[in-house]
Structure formats: structure tokens, C-alpha cells
Amino acid sequence: MRQTLSTTDLQVTLSALDSGVCLQSFGPPHAPSFAEPATTPLVARIQRAGASEPVVWRSLGADDQPPQGYVVFRFASSDGCLTAESVWRVRGPIGPIEHSIVYANHGVEDILLPVGPSLQFETLRSGLTLWWVEKGAGSSSRVGTHAEPVAHGYRFQGRSSPYAEDGQEMIPWLALQDSSDGVYFGIESSACVGFEASADRGLTLIAGADPEGGEFAILLQPGRSYETPKVF
């Protein structure tokens, strides 16, 4: 079942698969979608009792009575020990829409949970430019604001950490623009976060925990939960 959230600037259409939440469309209301359907996957493996094991998810559908301005998709692992909620939120009548994933441990053992992406976005738009801005700390470049043409084979990895040790670190925000319109994305976190973009068949953008930092994990104790960095 599809769900829709909208502001005066943006409308998103969403659905749930067993493997994660699918962003069906994304763009200004009453305008062609800027996005192609793309699924933000849930974590595929965890470590428990010292062993790595796959997670088989099943979708429980959308919350029947979410708070106003929310859409919440619920998921559960096959053994019921791990749950996930894909939470979409409208903060006001104008502006962006937020998304994060909340994982909870309902079992009796600690779980080592790999930190997966907060959002995956795909578009087939051509003639795109990707805009991003340096933080300016340390030895920043003379560019400051980067406008990079997106062509086949384009790759981008942008990182933002609490202390901006690298002068090339970005403000956790970027924009995509073509000749007619554009979209922007940001990450609400002071942790190590970032974006990863690749252009092969269209452009794929992944946002959330630092994509350059390698795989790291959260120790999720029984009864505890973890929320991925909010992306808007």
C-alpha cells in the first residue's frame, strides 16, 4: 500500500517491501517526479553471540494511526528479536521531509548492528550538476562551493565529521540541479556522516553514516534502540 506525504515544496510517495522502504516518487507537487523508484535497504546481517548471521525481514505495513505529519513503516526480523521502523516526517507546511530508520532489540542477547544508509535516491535525469559546500576548516581549497557536472562514470564521496579535521570536508548538504529544476538533501547530525553518489545508469545517491569510514556497528543491548542519522 502506498503512502504520500507533502509540503508546498515537496511530495513523496512511499511503499514498503520486505527488504526496506521504497521511494516511489519525489519532487514538487503536481510536477513530474525527480526520482526513479529506489529502495533504502534495511541491514542485511548482524552479529549475535559472536557469530555473523543474516537478517530475514518481513514488512508489517504502515502504521494505521501515525501522528499527524508522519508515515511510519514497520518491519520485523523472522525471529522477532529485531524490529525496524522507517519514519517519514513533515515538520511544517513548507520545506523538506525527514527520514530515519529506528532499529530496536527485543531479544535477550546483545546485537552488533551494522550502520546502514538512511536514504537511497535514484534519478535518470540527465545534464545534472551536483552542488556541495566545504566547511572551510583546516586547509580548505580555493573553491569553497563546488558545482560538479554529473556524467556517466561520475563518483562522489563527501564526508562530514564533528571536528572537520580534513579541509575538504563538506557541510552535510548537497543539491542536484538540471536545466529546469532541482532537489537538495541534508543530514541532521554532528556525527561522522556523508553522501556517496555514482552515475552509471542514471545517478544513485546514498546518504547517512559516513560512507568513507568503512563499516562500523552499534552495540544494541536488549530493550535498546538506535536511530540512523535523519536525512531530509
mmCIF file of C-alpha atoms in Angstrom:
data_model
loop_
_atom_site.group_PDB
_atom_site.id
_atom_site.type_symbol
_atom_site.label_atom_id
_atom_site.label_comp_id
_atom_site.label_asym_id
_atom_site.label_seq_id
_atom_site.Cartn_x
_atom_site.Cartn_y
_atom_site.Cartn_z
ATOM 1 C CA MET A 1 0.000 0.000 0.000
ATOM 2 C CA ARG A 2 1.410 3.389 -0.996
ATOM 3 C CA GLN A 3 1.588 6.365 1.328
ATOM 4 C CA THR A 4 2.063 10.033 0.407
ATOM 5 C CA LEU A 5 3.466 12.981 2.336
ATOM 6 C CA SER A 6 3.671 16.507 1.002
ATOM 7 C CA THR A 7 4.532 20.121 1.721
ATOM 8 C CA THR A 8 4.151 23.112 -0.582
ATOM 9 C CA ASP A 9 7.666 22.316 -1.897
ATOM 10 C CA LEU A 10 7.840 18.538 -1.994
ATOM 11 C CA GLN A 11 5.713 15.430 -2.376
ATOM 12 C CA VAL A 12 6.955 11.890 -1.777
ATOM 13 C CA THR A 13 5.181 8.617 -2.496
ATOM 14 C CA LEU A 14 6.328 5.619 -0.470
ATOM 15 C CA SER A 15 5.764 1.880 -0.199
ATOM 16 C CA ALA A 16 7.237 -0.960 1.832
ATOM 17 C CA LEU A 17 8.974 -4.100 0.637
ATOM 18 C CA ASP A 18 10.255 -6.869 2.884
ATOM 19 C CA SER A 19 13.814 -5.655 2.255
ATOM 20 C CA GLY A 20 13.174 -1.968 3.045
ATOM 21 C CA VAL A 21 11.199 1.127 2.139
ATOM 22 C CA CYS A 22 10.782 2.220 -1.482
ATOM 23 C CA LEU A 23 10.796 5.868 -2.508
ATOM 24 C CA GLN A 24 8.390 5.660 -5.429
ATOM 25 C CA SER A 25 8.355 9.320 -6.441
ATOM 26 C CA PHE A 26 9.971 12.526 -5.226
ATOM 27 C CA GLY A 27 9.524 16.083 -6.440
ATOM 28 C CA PRO A 28 7.389 19.216 -6.356
ATOM 29 C CA PRO A 29 3.631 18.606 -6.054
ATOM 30 C CA HIS A 30 1.817 18.335 -9.400
ATOM 31 C CA ALA A 31 5.120 18.034 -11.301
ATOM 32 C CA PRO A 32 6.974 15.059 -12.824
ATOM 33 C CA SER A 33 8.932 13.030 -10.287
ATOM 34 C CA PHE A 34 12.613 13.877 -9.987
ATOM 35 C CA ALA A 35 13.296 10.322 -8.811
ATOM 36 C CA GLU A 36 13.025 6.749 -10.034
ATOM 37 C CA PRO A 37 11.749 4.101 -7.591
ATOM 38 C CA ALA A 38 14.586 3.214 -5.201
ATOM 39 C CA THR A 39 14.667 1.074 -2.068
ATOM 40 C CA THR A 40 16.550 2.088 1.064
ATOM 41 C CA PRO A 41 17.611 -1.330 2.376
ATOM 42 C CA LEU A 42 17.475 -2.494 5.962
ATOM 43 C CA VAL A 43 20.613 -4.046 7.430
ATOM 44 C CA ALA A 44 21.212 -7.473 5.898
ATOM 45 C CA ARG A 45 23.420 -9.045 8.587
ATOM 46 C CA ILE A 46 24.050 -8.724 12.317
ATOM 47 C CA GLN A 47 26.428 -10.276 14.818
ATOM 48 C CA ARG A 48 24.982 -12.115 17.786
ATOM 49 C CA ALA A 49 26.762 -14.328 20.304
ATOM 50 C CA GLY A 50 29.991 -13.798 18.378
ATOM 51 C CA ALA A 51 28.621 -15.093 15.076
ATOM 52 C CA SER A 52 27.516 -13.294 11.931
ATOM 53 C CA GLU A 53 24.031 -14.149 10.743
ATOM 54 C CA PRO A 54 21.660 -12.916 8.036
ATOM 55 C CA VAL A 55 18.522 -10.993 8.899
ATOM 56 C CA VAL A 56 15.338 -12.045 7.104
ATOM 57 C CA TRP A 57 12.932 -9.120 7.268
ATOM 58 C CA ARG A 58 9.200 -9.014 6.687
ATOM 59 C CA SER A 59 7.130 -5.902 6.194
ATOM 60 C CA LEU A 60 4.340 -5.280 8.697
ATOM 61 C CA GLY A 61 2.941 -2.429 6.606
ATOM 62 C CA ALA A 62 2.343 1.173 7.537
ATOM 63 C CA ASP A 63 1.192 2.368 10.946
ATOM 64 C CA ASP A 64 -2.606 2.761 10.843
ATOM 65 C CA GLN A 65 -2.682 5.804 13.126
ATOM 66 C CA PRO A 66 0.613 7.670 12.987
ATOM 67 C CA PRO A 67 0.926 11.169 14.471
ATOM 68 C CA GLN A 68 -0.134 13.956 12.127
ATOM 69 C CA GLY A 69 2.522 14.629 9.526
ATOM 70 C CA TYR A 70 4.111 11.181 9.851
ATOM 71 C CA VAL A 71 4.248 7.985 7.815
ATOM 72 C CA VAL A 72 5.753 5.005 9.652
ATOM 73 C CA PHE A 73 6.515 1.650 8.028
ATOM 74 C CA ARG A 74 7.186 -1.248 10.410
ATOM 75 C CA PHE A 75 9.374 -4.321 9.856
ATOM 76 C CA ALA A 76 10.315 -7.354 11.954
ATOM 77 C CA SER A 77 13.003 -9.992 11.659
ATOM 78 C CA SER A 78 11.892 -13.586 11.155
ATOM 79 C CA ASP A 79 12.716 -14.486 14.772
ATOM 80 C CA GLY A 80 11.038 -11.333 16.129
ATOM 81 C CA CYS A 81 14.138 -10.216 18.027
ATOM 82 C CA LEU A 82 14.831 -7.179 15.856
ATOM 83 C CA THR A 83 12.402 -4.583 14.562
ATOM 84 C CA ALA A 84 12.812 -1.564 12.307
ATOM 85 C CA GLU A 85 10.679 1.496 11.690
ATOM 86 C CA SER A 86 11.072 3.704 8.626
ATOM 87 C CA VAL A 87 9.923 7.083 9.908
ATOM 88 C CA TRP A 88 8.976 9.892 7.499
ATOM 89 C CA ARG A 89 8.088 13.269 8.971
ATOM 90 C CA VAL A 90 6.752 16.610 7.756
ATOM 91 C CA ARG A 91 7.804 19.403 10.111
ATOM 92 C CA GLY A 92 5.671 22.172 8.627
ATOM 93 C CA PRO A 93 3.627 23.283 5.621
ATOM 94 C CA ILE A 94 6.755 24.283 3.683
ATOM 95 C CA GLY A 95 10.218 22.796 3.387
ATOM 96 C CA PRO A 96 11.677 19.305 3.316
ATOM 97 C CA ILE A 97 10.544 15.901 4.578
ATOM 98 C CA GLU A 98 12.705 13.936 7.034
ATOM 99 C CA HIS A 99 13.519 10.233 7.086
ATOM 100 C CA SER A 100 15.321 7.958 9.531
ATOM 101 C CA ILE A 101 15.272 4.272 10.463
ATOM 102 C CA VAL A 102 14.853 3.131 14.068
ATOM 103 C CA TYR A 103 16.140 -0.349 14.968
ATOM 104 C CA ALA A 104 15.152 -1.995 18.278
ATOM 105 C CA ASN A 105 16.420 -5.137 20.010
ATOM 106 C CA HIS A 106 13.549 -7.144 21.517
ATOM 107 C CA GLY A 107 15.664 -10.225 22.249
ATOM 108 C CA VAL A 108 17.721 -11.286 25.269
ATOM 109 C CA GLU A 109 21.189 -11.035 23.687
ATOM 110 C CA ASP A 110 23.319 -8.119 22.593
ATOM 111 C CA ILE A 111 23.263 -7.427 18.860
ATOM 112 C CA LEU A 112 26.082 -5.831 16.913
ATOM 113 C CA LEU A 113 24.186 -3.817 14.308
ATOM 114 C CA PRO A 114 25.997 -2.532 11.188
ATOM 115 C CA VAL A 115 25.072 1.074 10.468
ATOM 116 C CA GLY A 116 23.307 1.151 7.116
ATOM 117 C CA PRO A 117 22.154 4.079 4.977
ATOM 118 C CA SER A 118 19.378 6.463 5.980
ATOM 119 C CA LEU A 119 18.245 7.066 2.409
ATOM 120 C CA GLN A 120 18.854 5.840 -1.131
ATOM 121 C CA PHE A 121 17.748 8.024 -4.026
ATOM 122 C CA GLU A 122 17.924 7.373 -7.768
ATOM 123 C CA THR A 123 17.209 9.538 -10.796
ATOM 124 C CA LEU A 124 17.509 9.180 -14.550
ATOM 125 C CA ARG A 125 17.655 12.935 -15.128
ATOM 126 C CA SER A 126 20.435 13.970 -17.497
ATOM 127 C CA GLY A 127 22.506 17.134 -17.530
ATOM 128 C CA LEU A 128 22.732 17.246 -13.749
ATOM 129 C CA THR A 129 25.080 19.355 -11.659
ATOM 130 C CA LEU A 130 25.921 18.304 -8.098
ATOM 131 C CA TRP A 131 26.500 21.212 -5.713
ATOM 132 C CA TRP A 132 28.271 20.941 -2.366
ATOM 133 C CA VAL A 133 29.990 23.359 0.024
ATOM 134 C CA GLU A 134 33.203 22.952 2.025
ATOM 135 C CA LYS A 135 33.174 23.560 5.763
ATOM 136 C CA GLY A 136 36.271 25.723 5.452
ATOM 137 C CA ALA A 137 38.148 24.324 8.459
ATOM 138 C CA GLY A 138 41.825 23.423 8.209
ATOM 139 C CA SER A 139 43.404 23.815 4.778
ATOM 140 C CA SER A 140 40.321 24.301 2.637
ATOM 141 C CA SER A 141 40.637 24.759 -1.111
ATOM 142 C CA ARG A 142 40.090 27.983 -3.050
ATOM 143 C CA VAL A 143 36.838 26.651 -4.479
ATOM 144 C CA GLY A 144 34.555 26.657 -1.437
ATOM 145 C CA THR A 145 31.350 25.998 -3.352
ATOM 146 C CA HIS A 146 31.664 23.080 -5.769
ATOM 147 C CA ALA A 147 29.475 22.653 -8.864
ATOM 148 C CA GLU A 148 30.355 19.323 -10.471
ATOM 149 C CA PRO A 149 28.829 18.118 -13.764
ATOM 150 C CA VAL A 150 27.401 14.606 -13.453
ATOM 151 C CA ALA A 151 28.390 12.431 -16.418
ATOM 152 C CA HIS A 152 28.493 8.672 -16.918
ATOM 153 C CA GLY A 153 31.083 7.222 -14.526
ATOM 154 C CA TYR A 154 30.885 10.179 -12.105
ATOM 155 C CA ARG A 155 31.747 9.337 -8.486
ATOM 156 C CA PHE A 156 31.414 11.458 -5.363
ATOM 157 C CA GLN A 157 32.098 10.776 -1.682
ATOM 158 C CA GLY A 158 31.529 13.606 0.757
ATOM 159 C CA ARG A 159 32.295 13.408 4.465
ATOM 160 C CA SER A 160 31.334 15.489 7.491
ATOM 161 C CA SER A 161 32.804 14.794 10.934
ATOM 162 C CA PRO A 162 32.431 16.544 14.317
ATOM 163 C CA TYR A 163 35.803 18.292 14.120
ATOM 164 C CA ALA A 164 36.349 18.853 10.374
ATOM 165 C CA GLU A 165 39.910 17.527 10.507
ATOM 166 C CA ASP A 166 40.085 17.464 6.720
ATOM 167 C CA GLY A 167 39.883 20.833 4.967
ATOM 168 C CA GLN A 168 37.925 19.188 2.145
ATOM 169 C CA GLU A 169 35.089 18.123 4.442
ATOM 170 C CA MET A 170 31.623 19.171 3.369
ATOM 171 C CA ILE A 171 28.699 20.772 5.098
ATOM 172 C CA PRO A 172 26.286 17.783 5.254
ATOM 173 C CA TRP A 173 24.131 19.150 2.450
ATOM 174 C CA LEU A 174 24.117 18.871 -1.331
ATOM 175 C CA ALA A 175 21.895 19.737 -4.268
ATOM 176 C CA LEU A 176 21.186 18.263 -7.688
ATOM 177 C CA GLN A 177 20.091 20.587 -10.471
ATOM 178 C CA ASP A 178 19.271 20.248 -14.151
ATOM 179 C CA SER A 179 18.175 22.891 -16.638
ATOM 180 C CA SER A 180 14.633 23.096 -15.257
ATOM 181 C CA ASP A 181 14.630 22.364 -11.518
ATOM 182 C CA GLY A 182 16.473 20.641 -8.705
ATOM 183 C CA VAL A 183 16.397 18.950 -5.299
ATOM 184 C CA TYR A 184 18.510 19.173 -2.171
ATOM 185 C CA PHE A 185 19.416 16.791 0.652
ATOM 186 C CA GLY A 186 20.829 17.318 4.119
ATOM 187 C CA ILE A 187 21.803 15.213 7.124
ATOM 188 C CA GLU A 188 20.803 16.314 10.643
ATOM 189 C CA SER A 189 23.755 15.004 12.611
ATOM 190 C CA SER A 190 27.081 16.127 14.059
ATOM 191 C CA ALA A 191 28.441 12.572 13.878
ATOM 192 C CA CYS A 192 30.540 11.143 11.028
ATOM 193 C CA VAL A 193 28.079 11.285 8.138
ATOM 194 C CA GLY A 194 28.191 11.819 4.427
ATOM 195 C CA PHE A 195 26.977 11.198 0.901
ATOM 196 C CA GLU A 196 28.021 8.766 -1.797
ATOM 197 C CA ALA A 197 26.995 9.269 -5.428
ATOM 198 C CA SER A 198 27.620 7.190 -8.532
ATOM 199 C CA ALA A 199 26.432 7.721 -12.103
ATOM 200 C CA ASP A 200 26.113 4.603 -14.213
ATOM 201 C CA ARG A 201 22.530 4.025 -15.324
ATOM 202 C CA GLY A 202 21.373 7.378 -14.007
ATOM 203 C CA LEU A 203 22.530 8.697 -10.640
ATOM 204 C CA THR A 204 22.369 6.832 -7.328
ATOM 205 C CA LEU A 205 22.758 8.818 -4.116
ATOM 206 C CA ILE A 206 23.206 7.253 -0.665
ATOM 207 C CA ALA A 207 23.038 9.368 2.485
ATOM 208 C CA GLY A 208 23.610 8.621 6.144
ATOM 209 C CA ALA A 209 26.508 7.373 8.256
ATOM 210 C CA ASP A 210 29.935 8.223 6.795
ATOM 211 C CA PRO A 211 30.303 6.172 3.581
ATOM 212 C CA GLU A 212 34.102 6.626 3.611
ATOM 213 C CA GLY A 213 34.632 5.467 7.167
ATOM 214 C CA GLY A 214 34.267 1.771 6.409
ATOM 215 C CA GLU A 215 31.740 -0.494 8.084
ATOM 216 C CA PHE A 216 31.144 0.218 11.742
ATOM 217 C CA ALA A 217 28.473 -1.068 14.077
ATOM 218 C CA ILE A 218 26.320 -0.180 17.071
ATOM 219 C CA LEU A 219 26.132 -2.420 20.146
ATOM 220 C CA LEU A 220 22.398 -2.773 20.601
ATOM 221 C CA GLN A 221 21.594 -4.180 24.026
ATOM 222 C CA PRO A 222 18.262 -5.877 24.842
ATOM 223 C CA GLY A 223 15.480 -3.316 25.125
ATOM 224 C CA ARG A 224 17.512 -0.578 23.436
ATOM 225 C CA SER A 225 17.054 1.140 20.080
ATOM 226 C CA TYR A 226 19.174 3.032 17.581
ATOM 227 C CA GLU A 227 18.078 5.724 15.102
ATOM 228 C CA THR A 228 20.062 6.355 11.929
ATOM 229 C CA PRO A 229 21.010 9.972 11.147
ATOM 230 C CA LYS A 230 17.997 11.939 9.956
ATOM 231 C CA VAL A 231 18.087 12.837 6.275
ATOM 232 C CA PHE A 232 15.900 15.491 4.683
#
